[in-house]
Amino acid sequence: MTLDAKIPQGPLAEKWSKHKFDLKLVNPANKRKYDIIVVGTGLAGASAAATLAELGYNVKAFCFQDSPRRAHSIAAQGGINAAKNYQNDGDSVFRLFYDTIKGGDYRAREANVYRLAQVSVNIIDQCVAQGVPFAREYGGLLDNRSFGGSQVSRTFYARGQTGQQLLLGAYSALNRQIHAGKVKMYTRHEMLDVVTIDGHAKGIVTRNMLTGAIDTHAGHAVLLCTGGYSNVFYLSTNAIGSNVTAAWRAHKRGAFFGNPCYTQIHPTCIPVTGDHQSKLTLMSESLRNDGRVWAPKTVEIAEQLRKGTLKADQVKEDDRDYFLERKYPAFGNLVPRDVASRNAKEMVEEGKGVGGSGFAVFLDFADAIKRLGEETVKAKYGNLFDMYIQITDENPYKQPMRIYPAVHYTMGGLWVDYNLSTTIPGLYALGECNFSDHGANRLGASALMQGLSDGYFVIPYTLGDYLAKIGPKKVDTSHPAFEQTKQDVIAHVNKLLSLKGTKTTNEYHRELGHIMWEYCGMARTDEGLRKAKGLIQALKADFWKNAIVTGENEEVNASLERAGRVADFIELGELMIDDALMRKESCGGHFRVESQTADGEALRDDENFAFVAAWEFKGENQPEELHKEQLTFEAVHLSQRNYA
Amino acid sequence: MSNGNMNLTLKVWRQKNAQTAGKFVSYKAESISPDMSFLEMLDVVNESLTHKGEEPINFDHDCREGICGMCSLYINGHPHGPKRGITTCQLHMRTFHDGETITIEPWRAEAFPIVKDLAVDRSAFDRIQQAGGYVSVNTGGVPDGNAIPIPKVIADEAFNSATCIGCGACVAACKNASAMLFVSAKITQLGLLPQGQPERYRRVQSMVAQMDEEGFGSCTNTGACEAECPKEIKLTNIARMNNDFFSAKLFRQEEIHEQNH
Ligand SMILES: Cc1cc2nc3c(=O)[nH]c(=O)nc-3n(C[C@H](O)[C@H](O)[C@H](O)COP(=O)(O)OP(=O)(O)OC[C@H]3O[C@@H](n4cnc5c(N)ncnc54)[C@H](O)[C@@H]3O)c2cc1C
Ligand code: FES
C-alpha cells in the first residue's frame, strides 16, 4: 500500500480554498440519507457531530463518560491560538503557520498546518457566537496573551479554563442537535472495534458500560475523535479515562499509526510526590508569562533547599540561576516546551533540583507580584494557584511553585491524509487522535485549535466528498462482517474476564509507565530502547497469565474496562519503542542522546528523517511494517531551531 | 504500595445496581499518606480488594483536577467532603485525622438514580441543557468576534456562571433535590451576553419545564446549594432565573417551542 497524503496542488495559501471547490458535494436533500458515527465528544467530536447534524446528516455520537460535557478537553487551561492580529503586533496567518512548523521541529505537514492557521481565525468567531465567555478588555474587545514558542500575543483565553468554556460551547451546539433529533447520543458506551466491509469502515462495535451489552452500529462513515494516549506513561496530565483503545483497535483493522513515539513533555507540572499518585497536574504554560523559572546556582544551596534548612525566598538573587533567561534571552521563560523541559531535567541531573525529591525547579512569581500586585496576579491565575495549594499544601503567593516536566500530549496518532481520512476509507481521525499538524512537538494553545478546526471547519467539507462518491445506499448491521467483529470483541472480553491471576491491571499499567518514562521519555538511547522492548514483551506475556480481572461483563465493571485499556497500552508501548528506535535523530520533545550538537542541543537529521513514520499492523506479535511519508517544505527553510 | 501513616475506617455504600437494595460496608484504609487525594485513597482500598478477588468500589471520576464534574461522593454528610469550593478529587487526606471513620455515600436524589455503589446517573442534567441551554447558531457565517463587544465586567460575570461543572452537588445538598442552581447558571451566562438575548425568554421556559419534568424539587431558598457548590456559583443566579422566568410568563407571550426542525 502506498501512502498518499492527497495534498492539493497549487500555492500553499490557495490549497484549501481550491480543494474545497474541487471536493464533491452532497445535495442538501440527500444528506439525511447518510448516517455518520462519531466516536468521542471532546472538542473534535462534539464540534464535528454538531456541525454534521446542522448540515443534515444523521449522527450517532458516543462517549465513555456519563455526559459528553466531561470529555478530557474540558481540562485544558491555557488558551487557544488564532491569527487575528487584534493586538496589532505583527501576527498573520503566515506567522502562525511558520511558528507552528518551526515549533514542531519541521516534522509536520506544511499544507495541513497552513490550513490550520487559516481556519484559526474562524474558530474564535464561532465560539464567541455560541456565547463562550472569553476574556475581554475594558473596551469590550477580546483579550489576548502569549504562549510558549511565540513572540506575538495571539492566545485567546477564558481565565484558566479555556478548554472548559470551548467544550461547553461545542457541547451546547451538540445539545441543540440532540434536541432536534439529528444526533443520537450514546453516553457510557465504549467503542471496542471498527467494522470494515470490502476495506471500507462501515460501523463500530460498542460495549454498553451499564449493562455490558455488546452492540453493533452501522454508518456510511466513522469518525474517531477519541483523544490522545499519554496515559501509556501511567502518570500524565491526562484524565484517568484517556486511552488508546479506539485508535489501537482501528490500527489492528488496517489504519496506519503515525509517529507513535512523538510525545510531548510539558515543563510546568506539579512534581510527583509518592507512588500512590494516580496522575500529574499541569500548571498552565501561561504561568510562564509572569513566572520566572530558576534553580539554585550551586549544588550546596540546592541541598539546603531539599533538606528544608533554607527556604526559596531566602536564596539571594546572586545565587539564583534563571537558566532559561540566561540561555535563551530572546524567548526567556517562553521558550517552547521541549526546550524548557530539557533544561529543567538538566538542572536536576546537575544536582540542582529542589523539593523533597530533588526532581523540581522553581517557578517564581515574586517579581510579578511586586510589579503587578497580588490582586492582578490572582485575577490572572487565581484558579491555578488554588489548585497548586490544594495539591501541595504550599502557598505560591509566598513561596515559588515547584515544577517538573511531565507527559502531556501525544503528537502521534492515526495517520491521516489532508482530508483527515485514515488508511481505511470511510474511517476518519480528528483532534488529538490523529497524528497531523503538530510535528515532533506541539506549541501551546494549538491542540484546542486543531480539535475545533478539524471538527467545525475541515471534516464537514472533506467527508462530503467521500460520501458523495460512495452514494447513500443504506448500510445496516445485517452484513456478516458486523456479527463477525462482534464475536471477536466478545472473545476478547471473555479472555480478559478469565484472568484470575495475582497482579492488578493497575500494577501492570504502573510498570509499563515506568518502562516508558525511563527509556522512551525525555531522553532515549539505542541501548535503552532495546532493553525496554524486551521488558515490554515480558510484561505483555505476564499480563495475559497473571492479571486479575474481577466481576462479570453484564454489569458496571471498571475492572474490565481498565484491563482492556491497559492491554492495548502495552501493545502500543511496544510500537512506540520500535518507532523511537528507528528514529535515530533528535526532534521536538524526542531527544536521542546519540544525536546532539556540541553544546548539547537536540540535533535533527533532515537528510534521513524528514518523514512521517506510518506503521502498518501485520498480525499479532509480528513486527509492524514501516511506511514513510516524505515531508517536503516549500514555504519554509529547514533550519536548526534556535531560540537564543 | 501506599506510603503514609494514616489508618482509617470507611463506611461505604455498596449497591449492585438501581434494582438491588444497598447497604453500608466497612473497610479499612491503611497506611494512607496525607498527600493522597481522596480518590487516590479509594484507589488504594480498591487495589487491596482486587487482590482479594473482591469487587472494587465503583465511583465516577475522570479528570481528577476539579474540572470535569464527574466525581461525586457524599463524604461525612457533605457533597465533595467537608472543605468548601473544591471537588472530591481535589480533597486531600490531610483534611482527615488518623483513626477517623469516614462515611461515603452516593448523591441522593430521585432524579439521579444509582448506577452502582457510589455512582449515579446524572443524565437529567444533559436533558435540561438539551432543552435550550444554547445559542442557536450554525457553524460558519458568524460575525467577527470583536464585532460583538462585551464589557469586561459582563464577560467576567457570564464567565463566573459558566464555570459550573455540572457535578450535581447542588442537587445532592438540597433538601428538596432542586436543580435551580445548575439551571440558573446556564440561564445567567447566556442571559447576560448579547449572543443569548434572542432566545432568552424562550430558553428559560424550556429549561425550567424540562427541569420539572425530570423530577427535581423546588427551591426554598435554603442556600445549601451555594454553600456546597465546588465552583462557588452564587444564589444570585437563581434570582436572575426567576426574574427571567416570570418576565417570560407575564410579559412575553412566547410559548415553549419544540424545536423539531
Ligand atoms: C491538563 C491539560 C491542559 C491542556 N491545556 C491546553 C491548552 O491550554 N491549549 C491547548 O491547545 N491544548 C491544551 N491541552 C491539550 C488539549 O486539551 C487536547 O489535546 C484536546 O482537548 C483533545 O481533544 P480531543 O477532542 O481530540 O479529545 P478528548 O477531549 O480527549 O476527547 C476524547 C473523547 O473520546 C471519547 N472516547 C475515547 N475513547 C473512546 C472509546 N473507545 N469509546 C467511546 N468513546 C471514547 C471520550 O469519551 C471523549 O469524549 C491540554 C491538555 C491537558 C491534559
Ligand atoms: S474527577 Fe473531574 S472533577 Fe473530580
GROMACS .gro file of C-alpha atoms in nm, chain A residues 247-622:
model
  376
  247ALA     CA    1  -0.731   0.412   1.782
  248TRP     CA    2  -0.545   0.091   1.859
  249ARG     CA    3  -0.829  -0.139   1.759
  250ALA     CA    4  -0.866   0.063   1.437
  251HIS     CA    5  -0.494   0.023   1.383
  252LYS     CA    6  -0.530  -0.352   1.409
  253ARG     CA    7  -0.803  -0.334   1.144
  254GLY     CA    8  -0.575  -0.155   0.899
  255ALA     CA    9  -0.539   0.210   0.995
  256PHE     CA   10  -0.171   0.307   0.995
  257PHE     CA   11  -0.031   0.460   1.312
  258GLY     CA   12   0.171   0.779   1.257
  259ASN     CA   13   0.476   0.880   1.460
  260PRO     CA   14   0.377   0.688   1.774
  261CYS     CA   15   0.689   0.790   1.966
  262TYR     CA   16   0.618   1.164   1.943
  263THR     CA   17   0.527   1.255   2.295
  264GLN     CA   18   0.504   1.600   2.435
  265ILE     CA   19   0.652   1.664   2.770
  266HIS     CA   20   0.513   1.969   2.942
  267PRO     CA   21   0.761   2.168   3.150
  268THR     CA   22   0.531   2.308   3.417
  269CYS     CA   23   0.365   2.029   3.610
  270ILE     CA   24   0.341   1.972   3.981
  271PRO     CA   25   0.616   1.722   4.067
  272VAL     CA   26   0.547   1.365   4.174
  273THR     CA   27   0.536   1.310   4.549
  274GLY     CA   28   0.487   0.940   4.602
  275ASP     CA   29   0.397   0.621   4.422
  276HIS     CA   30   0.034   0.645   4.528
  277GLN     CA   31  -0.006   0.915   4.272
  278SER     CA   32  -0.268   0.847   4.006
  279LYS     CA   33  -0.196   1.136   3.774
  280LEU     CA   34   0.001   1.454   3.737
  281THR     CA   35  -0.139   1.801   3.734
  282LEU     CA   36  -0.043   2.059   3.484
  283MET     CA   37   0.021   2.417   3.582
  284SER     CA   38  -0.073   2.607   3.268
  285GLU     CA   39   0.203   2.729   3.047
  286SER     CA   40   0.051   3.075   3.064
  287LEU     CA   41   0.214   3.097   3.406
  288ARG     CA   42   0.543   3.137   3.227
  289ASN     CA   43   0.425   3.478   3.107
  290ASP     CA   44   0.480   3.614   3.454
  291GLY     CA   45   0.655   3.340   3.646
  292ARG     CA   46   1.034   3.318   3.630
  293VAL     CA   47   1.197   2.978   3.622
  294TRP     CA   48   1.509   2.929   3.827
  295ALA     CA   49   1.727   2.677   4.005
  296PRO     CA   50   1.991   2.745   4.267
  297LYS     CA   51   2.334   2.825   4.125
  298THR     CA   52   2.514   2.566   4.330
  299VAL     CA   53   2.459   2.209   4.439
  300GLU     CA   54   2.520   2.315   4.800
  301ILE     CA   55   2.231   2.558   4.804
  302ALA     CA   56   2.012   2.301   4.633
  303GLU     CA   57   2.092   2.055   4.907
  304GLN     CA   58   1.990   2.300   5.177
  305LEU     CA   59   1.667   2.365   4.993
  306ARG     CA   60   1.597   1.993   4.964
  307LYS     CA   61   1.659   1.940   5.334
  308GLY     CA   62   1.442   2.237   5.418
  309THR     CA   63   1.713   2.423   5.610
  310LEU     CA   64   1.684   2.704   5.357
  311LYS     CA   65   1.365   2.845   5.208
  312ALA     CA   66   1.338   2.952   4.847
  313ASP     CA   67   1.262   3.314   4.929
  314GLN     CA   68   1.582   3.327   5.137
  315VAL     CA   69   1.803   3.243   4.840
  316LYS     CA   70   1.990   3.558   4.739
  317GLU     CA   71   1.936   3.697   4.390
  318ASP     CA   72   2.300   3.623   4.305
  319ASP     CA   73   2.259   3.260   4.399
  320ARG     CA   74   1.970   3.205   4.159
  321ASP     CA   75   2.016   3.080   3.808
  322TYR     CA   76   1.733   3.196   3.582
  323PHE     CA   77   1.856   2.941   3.335
  324LEU     CA   78   1.602   2.996   3.058
  325GLU     CA   79   1.651   3.372   3.058
  326ARG     CA   80   2.027   3.320   3.065
  327LYS     CA   81   2.044   3.071   2.780
  328TYR     CA   82   1.763   3.197   2.558
  329PRO     CA   83   1.746   3.574   2.604
  330ALA     CA   84   1.508   3.634   2.310
  331PHE     CA   85   1.239   3.398   2.440
  332GLY     CA   86   1.336   3.372   2.805
  333ASN     CA   87   1.083   3.179   3.006
  334LEU     CA   88   0.865   3.142   2.697
  335VAL     CA   89   1.087   2.902   2.505
  336PRO     CA   90   0.897   2.605   2.360
  337ARG     CA   91   0.804   2.319   2.584
  338ASP     CA   92   1.068   2.072   2.479
  339VAL     CA   93   1.345   2.325   2.536
  340ALA     CA   94   1.210   2.428   2.877
  341SER     CA   95   1.162   2.065   2.979
  342ARG     CA   96   1.505   1.950   2.876
  343ASN     CA   97   1.668   2.236   3.061
  344ALA     CA   98   1.482   2.157   3.382
  345LYS     CA   99   1.590   1.797   3.356
  346GLU     CA  100   1.948   1.911   3.306
  347MET     CA  101   1.936   2.119   3.624
  348VAL     CA  102   1.815   1.818   3.817
  349GLU     CA  103   2.084   1.599   3.668
  350GLU     CA  104   2.345   1.853   3.774
  351GLY     CA  105   2.223   1.814   4.129
  352LYS     CA  106   2.044   2.149   4.137
  353GLY     CA  107   1.693   2.012   4.169
  354VAL     CA  108   1.476   2.128   4.458
  355GLY     CA  109   1.182   1.998   4.661
  356GLY     CA  110   1.180   1.685   4.876
  357SER     CA  111   1.259   1.452   4.587
  358GLY     CA  112   1.504   1.683   4.413
  359PHE     CA  113   1.304   1.645   4.093
  360ALA     CA  114   1.187   2.003   4.058
  361VAL     CA  115   1.285   2.359   3.972
  362PHE     CA  116   1.116   2.681   4.080
  363LEU     CA  117   0.855   2.891   3.903
  364ASP     CA  118   0.866   3.218   4.089
  365PHE     CA  119   0.602   3.492   4.098
  366ALA     CA  120   0.770   3.722   4.347
  367ASP     CA  121   0.870   3.972   4.078
  368ALA     CA  122   0.529   3.965   3.914
  369ILE     CA  123   0.358   4.021   4.247
  370LYS     CA  124   0.589   4.313   4.315
  371ARG     CA  125   0.530   4.458   3.970
  372LEU     CA  126   0.156   4.393   3.929
  373GLY     CA  127   0.030   4.343   4.282
  374GLU     CA  128  -0.114   4.025   4.428
  375GLU     CA  129  -0.468   4.112   4.315
  376THR     CA  130  -0.373   4.129   3.949
  377VAL     CA  131  -0.180   3.806   3.968
  378LYS     CA  132  -0.476   3.648   4.139
  379ALA     CA  133  -0.713   3.771   3.870
  380LYS     CA  134  -0.494   3.620   3.601
  381TYR     CA  135  -0.402   3.288   3.754
  382GLY     CA  136  -0.612   3.253   4.067
  383ASN     CA  137  -0.762   2.915   3.997
  384LEU     CA  138  -0.424   2.768   3.905
  385PHE     CA  139  -0.274   2.896   4.227
  386ASP     CA  140  -0.565   2.749   4.423
  387MET     CA  141  -0.514   2.418   4.253
  388TYR     CA  142  -0.147   2.423   4.347
  389ILE     CA  143  -0.231   2.499   4.709
  390GLN     CA  144  -0.484   2.218   4.714
  391ILE     CA  145  -0.238   1.960   4.592
  392THR     CA  146   0.085   2.065   4.760
  393ASP     CA  147  -0.035   2.245   5.072
  394GLU     CA  148   0.208   2.527   4.987
  395ASN     CA  149   0.126   2.890   4.913
  396PRO     CA  150   0.267   3.006   4.578
  397TYR     CA  151   0.192   3.369   4.660
  398LYS     CA  152   0.459   3.337   4.930
  399GLN     CA  153   0.696   3.068   4.802
  400PRO     CA  154   0.775   2.986   4.440
  401MET     CA  155   0.595   2.690   4.289
  402ARG     CA  156   0.787   2.371   4.235
  403ILE     CA  157   0.753   2.238   3.883
  404TYR     CA  158   0.885   1.949   3.679
  405PRO     CA  159   0.818   1.819   3.327
  406ALA     CA  160   0.551   1.555   3.275
  407VAL     CA  161   0.396   1.375   2.982
  408HIS     CA  162   0.113   1.581   2.849
  409TYR     CA  163   0.013   1.529   2.490
  410THR     CA  164   0.077   1.290   2.207
  411MET     CA  165   0.159   1.420   1.861
  412GLY     CA  166   0.148   1.069   1.722
  413GLY     CA  167  -0.182   0.906   1.636
  414LEU     CA  168  -0.366   0.752   1.347
  415TRP     CA  169  -0.209   0.855   1.018
  416VAL     CA  170  -0.448   1.070   0.813
  417ASP     CA  171  -0.427   1.239   0.476
  418TYR     CA  172  -0.517   1.601   0.405
  419ASN     CA  173  -0.886   1.503   0.420
  420LEU     CA  174  -0.839   1.352   0.769
  421SER     CA  175  -0.901   1.007   0.626
  422THR     CA  176  -0.706   0.716   0.775
  423THR     CA  177  -0.577   0.439   0.551
  424ILE     CA  178  -0.915   0.270   0.592
  425PRO     CA  179  -1.153   0.455   0.355
  426GLY     CA  180  -1.453   0.584   0.547
  427LEU     CA  181  -1.261   0.593   0.875
  428TYR     CA  182  -1.153   0.941   0.979
  429ALA     CA  183  -0.947   1.061   1.274
  430LEU     CA  184  -0.983   1.409   1.423
  431GLY     CA  185  -0.819   1.606   1.701
  432GLU     CA  186  -0.556   1.454   1.922
  433CYS     CA  187  -0.644   1.110   1.789
  434ASN     CA  188  -0.471   1.181   1.457
  435PHE     CA  189  -0.103   1.249   1.401
  436SER     CA  190  -0.121   1.554   1.179
  437ASP     CA  191  -0.046   1.924   1.228
  438HIS     CA  192   0.190   1.933   1.525
  439GLY     CA  193   0.506   1.759   1.408
  440ALA     CA  194   0.751   1.641   1.667
  441ASN     CA  195   0.646   1.895   1.925
  442ARG     CA  196   0.330   2.091   1.989
  443LEU     CA  197   0.330   2.458   2.068
  444GLY     CA  198   0.095   2.564   2.344
  445ALA     CA  199  -0.263   2.657   2.261
  446SER     CA  200  -0.257   2.473   1.931
  447ALA     CA  201  -0.430   2.145   2.025
  448LEU     CA  202  -0.760   2.316   2.105
  449MET     CA  203  -0.724   2.498   1.777
  450GLN     CA  204  -0.669   2.175   1.588
  451GLY     CA  205  -0.955   1.989   1.753
  452LEU     CA  206  -1.204   2.261   1.667
  453SER     CA  207  -1.060   2.322   1.324
  454ASP     CA  208  -1.097   1.954   1.235
  455GLY     CA  209  -1.449   1.932   1.373
  456TYR     CA  210  -1.606   2.261   1.272
  457PHE     CA  211  -1.426   2.351   0.954
  458VAL     CA  212  -1.243   2.062   0.788
  459ILE     CA  213  -1.438   1.740   0.816
  460PRO     CA  214  -1.773   1.886   0.711
  461TYR     CA  215  -1.615   1.951   0.370
  462THR     CA  216  -1.386   1.655   0.323
  463LEU     CA  217  -1.633   1.397   0.448
  464GLY     CA  218  -1.891   1.516   0.195
  465ASP     CA  219  -1.655   1.428  -0.088
  466TYR     CA  220  -1.627   1.068   0.028
  467LEU     CA  221  -1.999   1.034   0.092
  468ALA     CA  222  -2.087   1.174  -0.248
  469LYS     CA  223  -1.856   0.917  -0.405
  470ILE     CA  224  -1.991   0.612  -0.222
  471GLY     CA  225  -2.356   0.715  -0.253
  472PRO     CA  226  -2.640   0.698   0.000
  473LYS     CA  227  -2.714   0.326  -0.030
  474LYS     CA  228  -2.829   0.218   0.317
  475VAL     CA  229  -2.577   0.032   0.532
  476ASP     CA  230  -2.710  -0.182   0.811
  477THR     CA  231  -2.580  -0.429   1.061
  478SER     CA  232  -2.717  -0.735   0.884
  479HIS     CA  233  -2.396  -0.782   0.688
  480PRO     CA  234  -2.199  -1.078   0.834
  481ALA     CA  235  -1.897  -0.856   0.898
  482PHE     CA  236  -2.086  -0.699   1.187
  483GLU     CA  237  -2.158  -1.030   1.357
  484GLN     CA  238  -1.804  -1.147   1.296
  485THR     CA  239  -1.648  -0.837   1.451
  486LYS     CA  240  -1.889  -0.854   1.740
  487GLN     CA  241  -1.783  -1.213   1.808
  488ASP     CA  242  -1.418  -1.105   1.806
  489VAL     CA  243  -1.498  -0.840   2.066
  490ILE     CA  244  -1.690  -1.086   2.284
  491ALA     CA  245  -1.399  -1.329   2.268
  492HIS     CA  246  -1.159  -1.056   2.376
  493VAL     CA  247  -1.382  -0.952   2.665
  494ASN     CA  248  -1.418  -1.312   2.779
  495LYS     CA  249  -1.045  -1.365   2.762
  496LEU     CA  250  -0.993  -1.065   2.988
  497LEU     CA  251  -1.260  -1.183   3.230
  498SER     CA  252  -1.093  -1.521   3.257
  499LEU     CA  253  -0.777  -1.363   3.401
  500LYS     CA  254  -0.777  -1.456   3.767
  501GLY     CA  255  -0.410  -1.410   3.848
  502THR     CA  256  -0.227  -1.225   4.122
  503LYS     CA  257  -0.148  -0.880   3.988
  504THR     CA  258  -0.393  -0.597   3.932
  505THR     CA  259  -0.408  -0.435   3.591
  506ASN     CA  260  -0.319  -0.112   3.764
  507GLU     CA  261   0.010  -0.266   3.871
  508TYR     CA  262   0.081  -0.365   3.512
  509HIS     CA  263  -0.005  -0.018   3.399
  510ARG     CA  264   0.231   0.139   3.650
  511GLU     CA  265   0.511  -0.094   3.544
  512LEU     CA  266   0.453  -0.010   3.180
  513GLY     CA  267   0.466   0.358   3.270
  514HIS     CA  268   0.799   0.318   3.445
  515ILE     CA  269   0.949   0.146   3.143
  516MET     CA  270   0.816   0.407   2.901
  517TRP     CA  271   0.926   0.707   3.109
  518GLU     CA  272   1.269   0.564   3.183
  519TYR     CA  273   1.356   0.454   2.829
  520CYS     CA  274   1.119   0.631   2.593
  521GLY     CA  275   1.067   0.957   2.781
  522MET     CA  276   1.258   1.283   2.763
  523ALA     CA  277   1.584   1.122   2.655
  524ARG     CA  278   1.630   0.799   2.462
  525THR     CA  279   1.923   0.583   2.365
  526ASP     CA  280   1.952   0.291   2.131
  527GLU     CA  281   2.062   0.067   2.415
  528GLY     CA  282   1.784   0.178   2.650
  529LEU     CA  283   1.518   0.131   2.388
  530ARG     CA  284   1.634  -0.221   2.310
  531LYS     CA  285   1.621  -0.306   2.674
  532ALA     CA  286   1.273  -0.153   2.704
  533LYS     CA  287   1.149  -0.363   2.418
  534GLY     CA  288   1.240  -0.682   2.600
  535LEU     CA  289   1.084  -0.555   2.919
  536ILE     CA  290   0.756  -0.474   2.748
  537GLN     CA  291   0.735  -0.807   2.571
  538ALA     CA  292   0.786  -0.981   2.903
  539LEU     CA  293   0.526  -0.758   3.065
  540LYS     CA  294   0.275  -0.841   2.795
  541ALA     CA  295   0.326  -1.214   2.832
  542ASP     CA  296   0.293  -1.185   3.207
  543PHE     CA  297  -0.023  -0.974   3.179
  544TRP     CA  298  -0.207  -1.245   2.989
  545LYS     CA  299  -0.108  -1.500   3.254
  546ASN     CA  300  -0.118  -1.321   3.585
  547ALA     CA  301  -0.354  -1.025   3.568
  548ILE     CA  302  -0.664  -1.011   3.786
  549VAL     CA  303  -0.993  -0.900   3.638
  550THR     CA  304  -1.291  -0.913   3.873
  551GLY     CA  305  -1.664  -0.920   3.808
  552GLU     CA  306  -1.868  -1.001   3.501
  553ASN     CA  307  -1.949  -0.847   3.169
  554GLU     CA  308  -2.321  -0.794   3.234
  555GLU     CA  309  -2.278  -0.512   3.485
  556VAL     CA  310  -2.086  -0.195   3.552
  557ASN     CA  311  -1.731  -0.326   3.562
  558ALA     CA  312  -1.448  -0.077   3.595
  559SER     CA  313  -1.202  -0.362   3.638
  560LEU     CA  314  -1.286  -0.499   3.294
  561GLU     CA  315  -1.280  -0.155   3.130
  562ARG     CA  316  -0.939  -0.086   3.272
  563ALA     CA  317  -0.799  -0.427   3.176
  564GLY     CA  318  -0.890  -0.376   2.811
  565ARG     CA  319  -0.728  -0.035   2.803
  566VAL     CA  320  -0.409  -0.150   2.976
  567ALA     CA  321  -0.373  -0.444   2.736
  568ASP     CA  322  -0.390  -0.201   2.444
  569PHE     CA  323  -0.145   0.040   2.607
  570ILE     CA  324   0.108  -0.241   2.643
  571GLU     CA  325   0.087  -0.320   2.272
  572LEU     CA  326   0.109   0.046   2.179
  573GLY     CA  327   0.410   0.082   2.410
  574GLU     CA  328   0.596  -0.175   2.207
  575LEU     CA  329   0.524   0.010   1.884
  576MET     CA  330   0.636   0.339   2.040
  577ILE     CA  331   0.967   0.177   2.128
  578ASP     CA  332   1.009   0.048   1.772
  579ASP     CA  333   0.934   0.391   1.635
  580ALA     CA  334   1.176   0.561   1.873
  581LEU     CA  335   1.446   0.306   1.789
  582MET     CA  336   1.407   0.369   1.419
  583ARG     CA  337   1.420   0.748   1.453
  584LYS     CA  338   1.787   0.799   1.523
  585GLU     CA  339   1.760   1.179   1.529
  586SER     CA  340   1.655   1.422   1.798
  587CYS     CA  341   1.348   1.626   1.722
  588GLY     CA  342   1.094   1.805   1.933
  589GLY     CA  343   1.037   1.651   2.269
  590HIS     CA  344   1.208   1.338   2.146
  591PHE     CA  345   1.574   1.363   2.240
  592ARG     CA  346   1.805   1.093   2.109
  593VAL     CA  347   2.119   1.110   2.316
  594GLU     CA  348   2.323   0.992   2.017
  595SER     CA  349   2.209   1.294   1.817
  596GLN     CA  350   2.307   1.624   1.977
  597THR     CA  351   2.510   1.933   1.893
  598ALA     CA  352   2.840   2.015   2.060
  599ASP     CA  353   2.658   2.225   2.319
  600GLY     CA  354   2.402   1.960   2.396
  601GLU     CA  355   2.106   2.085   2.191
  602ALA     CA  356   1.882   1.846   2.003
  603LEU     CA  357   2.017   1.769   1.656
  604ARG     CA  358   1.778   1.683   1.375
  605ASP     CA  359   1.878   1.475   1.076
  606ASP     CA  360   1.677   1.614   0.786
  607GLU     CA  361   1.870   1.415   0.533
  608ASN     CA  362   1.740   1.087   0.666
  609PHE     CA  363   1.438   1.158   0.882
  610ALA     CA  364   1.225   1.430   0.726
  611PHE     CA  365   0.936   1.186   0.704
  612VAL     CA  366   0.626   1.075   0.886
  613ALA     CA  367   0.658   0.720   1.010
  614ALA     CA  368   0.336   0.533   0.937
  615TRP     CA  369   0.323   0.183   1.081
  616GLU     CA  370   0.113  -0.098   0.943
  617PHE     CA  371  -0.011  -0.378   1.167
  618LYS     CA  372   0.086  -0.719   1.031
  619GLY     CA  373  -0.072  -0.961   1.277
  620GLU     CA  374  -0.043  -1.045   1.646
  621ASN     CA  375   0.316  -1.050   1.768
  622GLN     CA  376   0.451  -0.973   1.420
   0.00000   0.00000   0.00000
